[in-house]
mmCIF file of C-alpha atoms and ligand atoms in Angstrom:
data_model
loop_
_atom_site.group_PDB
_atom_site.id
_atom_site.type_symbol
_atom_site.label_atom_id
_atom_site.label_comp_id
_atom_site.label_asym_id
_atom_site.label_seq_id
_atom_site.Cartn_x
_atom_site.Cartn_y
_atom_site.Cartn_z
ATOM 1 C CA MET A 114 94.924 55.217 212.510
ATOM 2 C CA SER A 115 97.832 57.341 212.911
ATOM 3 C CA ALA A 116 98.154 60.867 211.423
ATOM 4 C CA GLU A 117 99.826 61.391 208.154
ATOM 5 C CA LYS A 118 103.581 61.961 208.479
ATOM 6 C CA THR A 119 105.135 65.191 207.468
ATOM 7 C CA ASN A 120 107.580 64.355 204.694
ATOM 8 C CA LEU A 121 110.472 66.936 205.694
ATOM 9 C CA LEU A 122 111.723 67.086 201.908
ATOM 10 C CA ASN A 123 108.664 69.557 201.358
ATOM 11 C CA LEU A 124 109.658 72.251 203.659
ATOM 12 C CA ASP A 125 112.176 74.940 203.376
ATOM 13 C CA HIS A 126 113.797 76.628 206.305
ATOM 14 C CA ALA A 127 110.568 78.615 207.141
ATOM 15 C CA GLY A 128 108.454 75.498 207.029
ATOM 16 C CA LEU A 129 111.086 73.730 209.095
ATOM 17 C CA GLU A 130 110.907 76.140 211.578
ATOM 18 C CA ALA A 131 107.137 76.056 211.611
ATOM 19 C CA PHE A 132 107.175 72.234 211.919
ATOM 20 C CA VAL A 133 109.688 72.013 215.055
ATOM 21 C CA ALA A 134 107.751 74.876 216.742
ATOM 22 C CA GLU A 135 104.634 72.657 216.425
ATOM 23 C CA ILE A 136 106.368 69.857 218.157
ATOM 24 C CA GLY A 137 107.832 72.013 221.011
ATOM 25 C CA GLU A 138 111.384 72.281 219.621
ATOM 26 C CA LYS A 139 113.606 75.468 219.399
ATOM 27 C CA PRO A 140 114.101 77.072 215.859
ATOM 28 C CA PHE A 141 117.655 76.022 215.675
ATOM 29 C CA ARG A 142 116.668 72.419 215.066
ATOM 30 C CA ALA A 143 115.174 73.546 211.662
ATOM 31 C CA LYS A 144 118.843 74.294 210.784
ATOM 32 C CA GLN A 145 120.310 70.817 211.954
ATOM 33 C CA LEU A 146 117.659 69.261 210.110
ATOM 34 C CA LEU A 147 118.392 71.099 206.815
ATOM 35 C CA GLN A 148 122.031 70.341 207.095
ATOM 36 C CA TRP A 149 121.150 66.608 207.733
ATOM 37 C CA ILE A 150 118.943 66.210 205.193
ATOM 38 C CA HIS A 151 120.559 68.204 202.325
ATOM 39 C CA GLN A 152 123.905 68.567 202.983
ATOM 40 C CA HIS A 153 124.534 64.766 204.341
ATOM 41 C CA GLY A 154 121.760 63.174 202.416
ATOM 42 C CA VAL A 155 120.103 61.494 205.389
ATOM 43 C CA ASP A 156 117.078 59.770 205.354
ATOM 44 C CA ASP A 157 117.374 57.973 208.841
ATOM 45 C CA PHE A 158 116.736 59.976 211.901
ATOM 46 C CA ASP A 159 118.833 57.688 213.877
ATOM 47 C CA ALA A 160 121.693 59.118 211.929
ATOM 48 C CA MET A 161 121.204 62.461 213.110
ATOM 49 C CA THR A 162 123.614 62.344 215.754
ATOM 50 C CA ASN A 163 123.600 65.898 217.321
ATOM 51 C CA LEU A 164 119.742 65.417 218.168
ATOM 52 C CA SER A 165 118.728 63.739 221.488
ATOM 53 C CA LYS A 166 117.228 60.351 221.383
ATOM 54 C CA GLU A 167 113.900 61.804 222.576
ATOM 55 C CA LEU A 168 113.542 64.167 219.621
ATOM 56 C CA ARG A 169 114.778 61.414 217.159
ATOM 57 C CA ALA A 170 111.792 59.367 218.804
ATOM 58 C CA LYS A 171 109.568 62.158 218.242
ATOM 59 C CA LEU A 172 110.622 62.869 214.563
ATOM 60 C CA LYS A 173 110.250 59.248 213.665
ATOM 61 C CA GLU A 174 106.726 59.048 215.052
ATOM 62 C CA ARG A 175 105.644 62.418 213.287
ATOM 63 C CA ALA A 176 107.862 62.921 210.202
ATOM 64 C CA GLU A 177 109.613 61.049 207.468
ATOM 65 C CA ILE A 178 112.308 61.755 204.731
ATOM 66 C CA ARG A 179 110.955 60.088 201.604
ATOM 67 C CA ALA A 180 111.905 60.798 198.010
ATOM 68 C CA PRO A 181 110.149 59.203 195.093
ATOM 69 C CA LYS A 182 111.502 55.764 193.826
ATOM 70 C CA ILE A 183 114.073 55.668 190.849
ATOM 71 C CA VAL A 184 112.640 53.120 188.283
ATOM 72 C CA MET A 185 115.170 54.023 185.654
ATOM 73 C CA ASP A 186 118.759 55.189 185.763
ATOM 74 C CA GLN A 187 120.507 55.366 182.301
ATOM 75 C CA LEU A 188 123.839 56.805 181.161
ATOM 76 C CA ALA A 189 124.497 58.163 177.644
ATOM 77 C CA HIS A 190 127.601 58.083 175.775
ATOM 78 C CA ASP A 191 128.508 61.583 176.564
ATOM 79 C CA GLY A 192 128.174 61.254 180.311
ATOM 80 C CA THR A 193 124.783 62.655 180.409
ATOM 81 C CA ARG A 194 122.656 60.663 183.035
ATOM 82 C CA LYS A 195 118.870 60.479 183.294
ATOM 83 C CA TRP A 196 116.730 59.072 185.917
ATOM 84 C CA ARG A 197 113.097 58.208 185.980
ATOM 85 C CA LEU A 198 111.320 58.834 189.084
ATOM 86 C CA GLU A 199 107.817 57.221 190.148
ATOM 87 C CA ILE A 200 105.639 59.515 191.919
ATOM 88 C CA ASP A 201 102.423 59.055 194.041
ATOM 89 C CA GLY A 202 99.637 58.228 191.536
ATOM 90 C CA GLY A 203 101.071 56.261 188.873
ATOM 91 C CA SER A 204 103.130 58.932 186.722
ATOM 92 C CA ALA A 205 106.739 59.399 186.342
ATOM 93 C CA ILE A 206 109.045 62.103 185.944
ATOM 94 C CA GLU A 207 112.523 62.688 184.569
ATOM 95 C CA THR A 208 115.734 64.248 185.854
ATOM 96 C CA VAL A 209 118.905 64.945 183.699
ATOM 97 C CA PHE A 210 122.569 65.556 184.764
ATOM 98 C CA ILE A 211 124.709 67.024 182.263
ATOM 99 C CA PRO A 212 128.523 67.004 183.246
ATOM 100 C CA GLU A 213 130.972 69.448 181.634
ATOM 101 C CA THR A 214 134.293 70.118 182.244
ATOM 102 C CA ASP A 215 133.645 73.169 184.234
ATOM 103 C CA ARG A 216 130.453 72.412 185.734
ATOM 104 C CA GLY A 217 127.679 70.050 186.538
ATOM 105 C CA THR A 218 124.169 70.977 185.465
ATOM 106 C CA LEU A 219 121.027 69.212 186.768
ATOM 107 C CA CYS A 220 117.880 69.425 184.579
ATOM 108 C CA ILE A 221 114.667 69.015 186.877
ATOM 109 C CA SER A 222 111.083 68.736 186.185
ATOM 110 C CA SER A 223 108.426 70.751 187.988
ATOM 111 C CA GLN A 224 105.181 68.967 186.720
ATOM 112 C CA ALA A 225 104.143 65.462 185.624
ATOM 113 C CA GLY A 226 103.519 66.394 182.018
ATOM 114 C CA CYS A 227 102.459 69.979 180.984
ATOM 115 C CA THR A 228 99.381 71.617 179.898
ATOM 116 C CA LEU A 229 100.824 73.911 177.287
ATOM 117 C CA ASN A 230 100.894 71.667 174.460
ATOM 118 C CA CYS A 231 104.031 73.325 172.331
ATOM 119 C CA ALA A 232 103.875 71.933 169.291
ATOM 120 C CA PHE A 233 107.472 70.586 168.821
ATOM 121 C CA CYS A 234 107.771 69.159 172.567
ATOM 122 C CA SER A 235 107.394 65.518 173.574
ATOM 123 C CA THR A 236 106.339 66.393 177.126
ATOM 124 C CA GLY A 237 103.511 68.460 175.995
ATOM 125 C CA HIS A 238 102.286 65.441 173.492
ATOM 126 C CA GLN A 239 101.833 63.282 176.708
ATOM 127 C CA GLY A 240 99.316 65.509 178.416
ATOM 128 C CA PHE A 241 99.106 66.615 181.998
ATOM 129 C CA ASN A 242 98.750 64.561 185.298
ATOM 130 C CA ARG A 243 99.407 67.065 188.181
ATOM 131 C CA ASN A 244 101.866 69.566 189.705
ATOM 132 C CA LEU A 245 104.731 68.286 191.789
ATOM 133 C CA THR A 246 105.124 69.029 195.167
ATOM 134 C CA THR A 247 107.943 71.167 196.826
ATOM 135 C CA GLY A 248 109.390 67.811 198.024
ATOM 136 C CA GLU A 249 109.112 66.062 194.634
ATOM 137 C CA ILE A 250 110.965 68.893 192.897
ATOM 138 C CA VAL A 251 114.013 69.064 195.913
ATOM 139 C CA SER A 252 113.950 65.229 195.998
ATOM 140 C CA GLN A 253 115.548 65.484 192.203
ATOM 141 C CA ILE A 254 118.281 67.230 193.913
ATOM 142 C CA TRP A 255 118.394 65.208 196.811
ATOM 143 C CA LEU A 256 118.652 61.968 194.877
ATOM 144 C CA ALA A 257 121.120 63.053 192.373
ATOM 145 C CA SER A 258 123.576 64.491 194.897
ATOM 146 C CA LYS A 259 123.506 61.187 196.591
ATOM 147 C CA LEU A 260 124.208 59.108 193.689
ATOM 148 C CA LEU A 261 126.700 61.409 192.090
ATOM 149 C CA GLY A 262 128.821 61.784 195.294
ATOM 150 C CA HIS A 263 131.547 64.483 195.409
ATOM 151 C CA GLY A 264 134.107 65.301 192.937
ATOM 152 C CA PRO A 265 137.784 65.829 193.678
ATOM 153 C CA GLY A 266 138.307 67.696 196.753
ATOM 154 C CA GLY A 267 134.982 67.194 198.057
ATOM 155 C CA THR A 268 133.468 69.516 195.342
ATOM 156 C CA ARG A 269 129.919 69.381 194.432
ATOM 157 C CA ARG A 270 129.037 67.548 191.306
ATOM 158 C CA ILE A 271 126.026 69.713 190.942
ATOM 159 C CA THR A 272 127.063 73.354 190.342
ATOM 160 C CA ASN A 273 123.872 74.514 188.563
ATOM 161 C CA VAL A 274 120.354 73.760 188.404
ATOM 162 C CA VAL A 275 117.917 74.604 185.559
ATOM 163 C CA LEU A 276 114.223 74.137 185.647
ATOM 164 C CA MET A 277 114.028 72.922 182.299
ATOM 165 C CA GLY A 278 112.811 69.556 182.339
ATOM 166 C CA MET A 279 109.124 68.491 182.261
ATOM 167 C CA GLY A 280 106.198 71.132 182.936
ATOM 168 C CA GLU A 281 105.974 74.819 183.086
ATOM 169 C CA PRO A 282 107.623 75.971 186.595
ATOM 170 C CA LEU A 283 105.513 78.987 186.835
ATOM 171 C CA LEU A 284 102.194 77.345 186.593
ATOM 172 C CA ASN A 285 103.199 75.418 189.819
ATOM 173 C CA PHE A 286 104.647 78.636 191.549
ATOM 174 C CA ASP A 287 104.682 78.255 195.104
ATOM 175 C CA ASN A 288 105.961 74.700 195.118
ATOM 176 C CA VAL A 289 108.762 75.608 192.813
ATOM 177 C CA VAL A 290 109.469 78.823 194.892
ATOM 178 C CA ALA A 291 109.558 76.895 197.779
ATOM 179 C CA ALA A 292 111.871 74.241 196.240
ATOM 180 C CA ILE A 293 114.263 77.200 194.982
ATOM 181 C CA ARG A 294 114.589 78.555 198.512
ATOM 182 C CA ILE A 295 115.912 75.056 199.662
ATOM 183 C CA MET A 296 118.249 75.156 196.531
ATOM 184 C CA LEU A 297 119.663 78.573 197.759
ATOM 185 C CA ASP A 298 119.871 78.163 201.227
ATOM 186 C CA ASP A 299 123.208 77.931 202.284
ATOM 187 C CA LEU A 300 122.318 75.153 205.066
ATOM 188 C CA ALA A 301 121.054 73.028 202.058
ATOM 189 C CA TYR A 302 122.449 73.449 198.553
ATOM 190 C CA GLY A 303 124.131 76.619 198.725
ATOM 191 C CA LEU A 304 123.538 77.614 195.054
ATOM 192 C CA SER A 305 123.887 81.274 193.995
ATOM 193 C CA ARG A 306 120.799 82.638 192.340
ATOM 194 C CA ARG A 307 122.679 83.079 188.832
ATOM 195 C CA ARG A 308 123.061 79.196 189.015
ATOM 196 C CA VAL A 309 119.564 78.384 189.152
ATOM 197 C CA THR A 310 117.901 78.815 186.042
ATOM 198 C CA LEU A 311 114.027 78.824 185.582
ATOM 199 C CA SER A 312 112.577 78.387 182.039
ATOM 200 C CA THR A 313 109.209 79.613 181.078
ATOM 201 C CA ALA A 314 107.083 79.489 177.832
ATOM 202 C CA GLY A 315 105.903 82.926 179.132
ATOM 203 C CA VAL A 316 103.472 83.090 182.093
ATOM 204 C CA VAL A 317 103.528 87.024 182.102
ATOM 205 C CA PRO A 318 101.991 87.756 185.710
ATOM 206 C CA MET A 319 104.038 84.920 187.106
ATOM 207 C CA ILE A 320 107.410 86.310 185.783
ATOM 208 C CA ASP A 321 106.502 89.562 187.949
ATOM 209 C CA ARG A 322 105.887 87.424 190.872
ATOM 210 C CA LEU A 323 109.083 85.578 190.615
ATOM 211 C CA ARG A 324 110.940 88.675 190.361
ATOM 212 C CA ALA A 325 109.354 90.213 193.532
ATOM 213 C CA GLU A 326 109.639 86.988 195.570
ATOM 214 C CA CYS A 327 112.550 85.021 194.376
ATOM 215 C CA PRO A 328 114.608 86.184 191.424
ATOM 216 C CA VAL A 329 116.865 83.963 189.827
ATOM 217 C CA SER A 330 118.313 83.591 186.151
ATOM 218 C CA LEU A 331 115.435 83.577 183.502
ATOM 219 C CA ALA A 332 114.968 81.701 180.437
ATOM 220 C CA VAL A 333 112.207 82.336 178.185
ATOM 221 C CA SER A 334 111.213 80.092 175.522
ATOM 222 C CA LEU A 335 110.613 82.313 172.532
ATOM 223 C CA HIS A 336 110.996 79.871 169.474
ATOM 224 C CA ALA A 337 109.519 82.500 167.011
ATOM 225 C CA PRO A 338 109.823 86.180 165.979
ATOM 226 C CA ASN A 339 106.363 86.998 165.630
ATOM 227 C CA ASP A 340 103.083 86.511 167.196
ATOM 228 C CA LYS A 341 101.530 84.513 164.081
ATOM 229 C CA LEU A 342 104.119 82.032 164.399
ATOM 230 C CA ARG A 343 104.583 82.001 167.915
ATOM 231 C CA ASP A 344 100.768 81.436 168.436
ATOM 232 C CA GLU A 345 101.072 78.290 166.401
ATOM 233 C CA LEU A 346 104.263 76.756 168.228
ATOM 234 C CA VAL A 347 103.537 77.888 171.805
ATOM 235 C CA PRO A 348 99.793 78.198 172.099
ATOM 236 C CA LEU A 349 100.378 80.092 175.354
ATOM 237 C CA ASN A 350 101.280 83.126 173.204
ATOM 238 C CA LYS A 351 97.583 83.735 172.494
ATOM 239 C CA LYS A 352 97.046 84.619 175.900
ATOM 240 C CA TYR A 353 100.280 86.538 176.682
ATOM 241 C CA PRO A 354 101.516 87.739 173.296
ATOM 242 C CA ILE A 355 105.234 88.657 172.627
ATOM 243 C CA ALA A 356 104.860 92.444 173.458
ATOM 244 C CA GLU A 357 103.532 91.546 176.761
ATOM 245 C CA LEU A 358 106.112 89.031 177.362
ATOM 246 C CA LEU A 359 108.950 91.137 176.250
ATOM 247 C CA ASP A 360 107.923 94.039 178.669
ATOM 248 C CA ALA A 361 107.791 91.476 181.457
ATOM 249 C CA CYS A 362 111.189 90.587 180.419
ATOM 250 C CA ARG A 363 112.293 93.988 180.736
ATOM 251 C CA ARG A 364 110.979 94.819 183.844
ATOM 252 C CA TYR A 365 112.641 91.414 185.099
ATOM 253 C CA CYS A 366 116.001 92.936 184.210
ATOM 254 C CA ALA A 367 115.232 96.515 185.390
ATOM 255 C CA ASP A 368 117.621 97.976 188.076
ATOM 256 C CA ALA A 369 119.757 95.170 187.678
ATOM 257 C CA PRO A 370 122.470 96.120 184.938
ATOM 258 C CA ARG A 371 124.075 92.918 184.595
ATOM 259 C CA ILE A 372 121.098 90.640 184.247
ATOM 260 C CA LYS A 373 120.071 89.190 180.901
ATOM 261 C CA VAL A 374 117.324 87.108 179.973
ATOM 262 C CA THR A 375 118.119 84.044 178.012
ATOM 263 C CA PHE A 376 115.697 83.493 175.094
ATOM 264 C CA GLU A 377 115.631 79.970 173.900
ATOM 265 C CA TYR A 378 114.952 79.341 170.249
ATOM 266 C CA VAL A 379 114.255 75.779 168.842
ATOM 267 C CA MET A 380 115.629 75.482 165.220
ATOM 268 C CA LEU A 381 112.774 74.029 162.994
ATOM 269 C CA GLU A 382 113.784 73.358 159.767
ATOM 270 C CA GLY A 383 111.686 75.513 157.222
ATOM 271 C CA VAL A 384 109.422 76.899 160.124
ATOM 272 C CA ASN A 385 111.490 79.678 161.979
ATOM 273 C CA ASP A 386 114.816 79.387 160.855
ATOM 274 C CA SER A 387 115.513 81.580 157.998
ATOM 275 C CA VAL A 388 117.486 84.569 157.551
ATOM 276 C CA ALA A 389 114.513 86.860 157.542
ATOM 277 C CA HIS A 390 113.210 85.356 160.895
ATOM 278 C CA ALA A 391 116.985 86.041 162.402
ATOM 279 C CA ARG A 392 116.687 89.586 161.282
ATOM 280 C CA GLU A 393 113.192 89.878 162.646
ATOM 281 C CA LEU A 394 114.535 88.223 165.780
ATOM 282 C CA VAL A 395 117.284 90.883 166.253
ATOM 283 C CA ARG A 396 114.668 93.967 165.809
ATOM 284 C CA LEU A 397 112.580 92.440 168.348
ATOM 285 C CA LEU A 398 115.179 91.986 170.956
ATOM 286 C CA SER A 399 116.967 95.153 170.226
ATOM 287 C CA ASP A 400 115.825 96.752 173.292
ATOM 288 C CA VAL A 401 115.786 93.798 175.995
ATOM 289 C CA PRO A 402 119.008 92.791 177.909
ATOM 290 C CA SER A 403 119.157 89.228 176.118
ATOM 291 C CA LYS A 404 121.093 86.417 175.223
ATOM 292 C CA VAL A 405 119.872 83.715 172.645
ATOM 293 C CA ASN A 406 120.305 80.063 173.018
ATOM 294 C CA LEU A 407 119.570 78.481 169.708
ATOM 295 C CA ILE A 408 118.310 74.911 170.279
ATOM 296 C CA PRO A 409 118.895 72.213 167.485
ATOM 297 C CA PHE A 410 115.433 70.399 167.595
ATOM 298 C CA ASN A 411 115.336 67.003 169.156
ATOM 299 C CA PRO A 412 112.949 64.672 167.191
ATOM 300 C CA PHE A 413 110.758 62.382 169.085
ATOM 301 C CA PRO A 414 108.382 59.570 167.813
ATOM 302 C CA ALA A 415 105.330 61.102 165.913
ATOM 303 C CA THR A 416 106.765 64.661 165.493
ATOM 304 C CA ARG A 417 106.054 66.445 162.357
ATOM 305 C CA PHE A 418 109.427 68.598 162.609
ATOM 306 C CA LYS A 419 112.709 68.278 161.514
ATOM 307 C CA ARG A 420 115.986 69.742 162.863
ATOM 308 C CA SER A 421 117.260 72.572 160.864
ATOM 309 C CA SER A 422 120.575 71.862 159.089
ATOM 310 C CA GLN A 423 123.903 72.818 160.530
ATOM 311 C CA GLU A 424 124.384 75.377 158.053
ATOM 312 C CA ALA A 425 120.819 76.988 158.710
ATOM 313 C CA ILE A 426 121.733 77.202 162.429
ATOM 314 C CA ASP A 427 125.148 78.756 161.760
ATOM 315 C CA ARG A 428 123.580 81.174 159.256
ATOM 316 C CA PHE A 429 121.077 82.039 161.755
ATOM 317 C CA ARG A 430 123.747 82.714 164.561
ATOM 318 C CA ASP A 431 125.910 84.623 162.319
ATOM 319 C CA VAL A 432 123.066 87.197 161.615
ATOM 320 C CA LEU A 433 122.478 87.604 165.512
ATOM 321 C CA ILE A 434 126.257 87.712 166.333
ATOM 322 C CA ALA A 435 126.750 90.330 163.642
ATOM 323 C CA GLU A 436 124.118 92.648 165.213
ATOM 324 C CA SER A 437 125.946 91.996 168.712
ATOM 325 C CA LEU A 438 123.402 89.696 170.088
ATOM 326 C CA THR A 439 125.305 87.260 172.398
ATOM 327 C CA THR A 440 124.370 83.948 170.888
ATOM 328 C CA ILE A 441 125.163 80.493 171.723
ATOM 329 C CA THR A 442 123.835 77.111 170.133
ATOM 330 C CA ARG A 443 123.014 74.458 172.733
ATOM 331 C CA LYS A 444 125.142 71.468 172.479
ATOM 332 C CA THR A 445 122.698 68.420 172.077
ATOM 333 C CA ARG A 446 123.631 66.136 174.998
ATOM 334 C CA GLY A 447 122.114 62.616 175.958
ATOM 335 C CA ASP A 448 119.899 61.993 172.760
ATOM 336 C CA ASP A 449 121.074 58.407 172.598
ATOM 337 C CA ILE A 450 118.911 58.111 175.830
ATOM 338 C CA ASP A 451 116.184 60.772 174.944
ATOM 339 C CA ALA A 452 117.512 62.899 177.614
ATOM 340 C CA ALA A 453 117.937 65.789 175.241
ATOM 341 C CA CYS A 454 115.849 69.337 175.478
ATOM 342 C CA GLY A 455 112.163 68.215 174.883
ATOM 343 C CA GLN A 456 112.559 64.776 174.968
ATOM 344 C CA LEU A 457 111.643 64.011 178.424
ATOM 345 C CA ALA A 458 108.410 62.100 178.584
ATOM 346 C CA GLY A 459 108.507 59.819 181.695
ATOM 347 C CA ARG A 460 105.138 58.366 182.108
ATOM 348 C CA VAL A 461 102.283 60.793 182.431
ATOM 349 C CA LEU A 462 98.574 59.409 183.211
ATOM 350 C CA ASP A 463 97.121 62.100 181.233
ATOM 351 C CA ARG A 464 93.907 63.751 182.817
ATOM 352 C CA THR A 465 93.312 66.173 179.955
ATOM 353 C CA ARG A 466 92.072 63.983 177.182
ATOM 354 C CA ARG A 467 94.459 65.964 175.069
ATOM 355 C CA SER A 468 94.841 63.199 172.569
ATOM 356 C CA ARG A 469 91.295 63.911 171.591
ATOM 357 C CA ARG A 470 92.174 67.304 170.497
ATOM 358 C CA PRO A 471 92.816 68.155 166.929
ATOM 359 C CA ALA A 472 96.528 68.465 166.129
ATOM 360 C CA SER A 473 98.013 71.986 165.484
ATOM 361 C CA THR A 474 98.471 72.374 161.995
ATOM 362 C CA VAL A 475 102.049 73.895 161.942
ATOM 363 C CA ASN A 476 104.246 72.393 159.114
ATOM 364 C CA ALA A 477 101.795 69.552 158.629
ATOM 365 C CA GLU A 478 102.973 67.302 155.994
HETATM 366 N N1 LIG B 230 107.949 74.984 180.160
HETATM 367 C C1 LIG B 230 109.298 75.308 180.277
HETATM 368 C C2 LIG B 230 110.250 74.787 180.847
HETATM 369 C C3 LIG B 230 110.693 73.387 179.489
HETATM 370 S S1 LIG B 230 112.205 74.168 179.269
HETATM 371 C C4 LIG B 230 109.625 76.323 179.143
HETATM 372 O O1 LIG B 230 108.718 76.158 178.044
HETATM 373 O O2 LIG B 230 110.385 77.102 178.886
HETATM 374 C C5 LIG B 230 112.399 73.157 177.772
HETATM 375 C C6 LIG B 230 113.220 73.577 176.816
HETATM 376 O O3 LIG B 230 113.134 72.643 175.886
HETATM 377 C C7 LIG B 230 112.332 74.786 176.239
HETATM 378 O O4 LIG B 230 112.819 75.890 175.831
HETATM 379 C C8 LIG B 230 111.450 74.039 175.289
HETATM 380 O O5 LIG B 230 110.906 75.093 174.319
HETATM 381 C C9 LIG B 230 112.510 73.503 174.818
HETATM 382 N N2 LIG B 230 112.183 72.140 173.867
HETATM 383 C C10 LIG B 230 110.990 71.544 173.715
HETATM 384 N N3 LIG B 230 111.045 70.365 172.881
HETATM 385 C C11 LIG B 230 112.019 70.544 172.343
HETATM 386 C C12 LIG B 230 112.774 69.481 171.314
HETATM 387 N N4 LIG B 230 111.945 68.718 170.827
HETATM 388 N N5 LIG B 230 113.921 69.880 170.904
HETATM 389 C C13 LIG B 230 114.580 70.907 171.292
HETATM 390 N N6 LIG B 230 114.058 71.668 172.301
HETATM 391 C C14 LIG B 230 112.913 71.539 172.877
#
């Protein structure tokens, strides 16, 4: 039996350099491979015309460029596009492209399912299968770039990447960071650090590691202004309570005057959307460099929650703005194809037996 081939989509620049050294080639070959794979979207070694025939033959024997298969491709009325990708082992993950006039944002997944079980999130309800490999994370950009093609004048359609799809990126740290390095690499996607946003439910020690190893824009799923409520909505809060989380956020912004953390806050009717909650949130964030993103709750089957009314969302926003907190309400995009925040479900072969756990008591009706 022949040895398993190395999937080059798994390797960042350093990884590719190690790989080419192993097959007796010079380091600059890693640069050429990065460009062929990520800038030209090539998966066939024969198309790499500046490599010798011998090298191409060696690569064909030892390596492959293999992305997950697209099993669904949907377009919403507002132009949002969602792909479902089948990964080895039978689960499926989802990736969403959100076009806007001045940018194009790709929302990617980092795990098949999620272990965190946030009360209002559809991914959480599905259970957890496994971490994605670096290649599976990067493949989402690789595939989307190929399928979207270039914009007018050869501009890139994908200008921003957000790790806000399925999964908790900081619980798949090494693979996520290698994937981000490829996104930032000028020989690959060349995105600037502020155009890559990692969203976390608050894995405190990993926020510090991210800052040390690969600082990018940070979003934190806060959703509640006190521990009692947050314990119920985001169970991870019992392990890393709000005070510790905000300390980590302050450290993340230290020595970087222009950097702010984006706090995501899902608006749940009658749960966390009162004026009193808004005031509590203002006090909480008063000494953290912050922006707030209010996310109207997106319903999914079997949820007990309802979206706050537009009036409640506006009232909440006005309280924050009156206290000079930069606040925007996230537009709901792609909800007719279940592509909006918290609606990504894919297909998760659950290995946690979550369905047998008792449901949380929040807002039980
Ligand atoms: N695990 C990471 C990445 C997921 S990001 C995190 O928690 O940040 C997805 C964002 O959408 C998070 O802010 C999440 O809390 C929010 N979200 C989840 N379910 C939602 C729903 N049903 N409606 C609106 N937003 C939701």
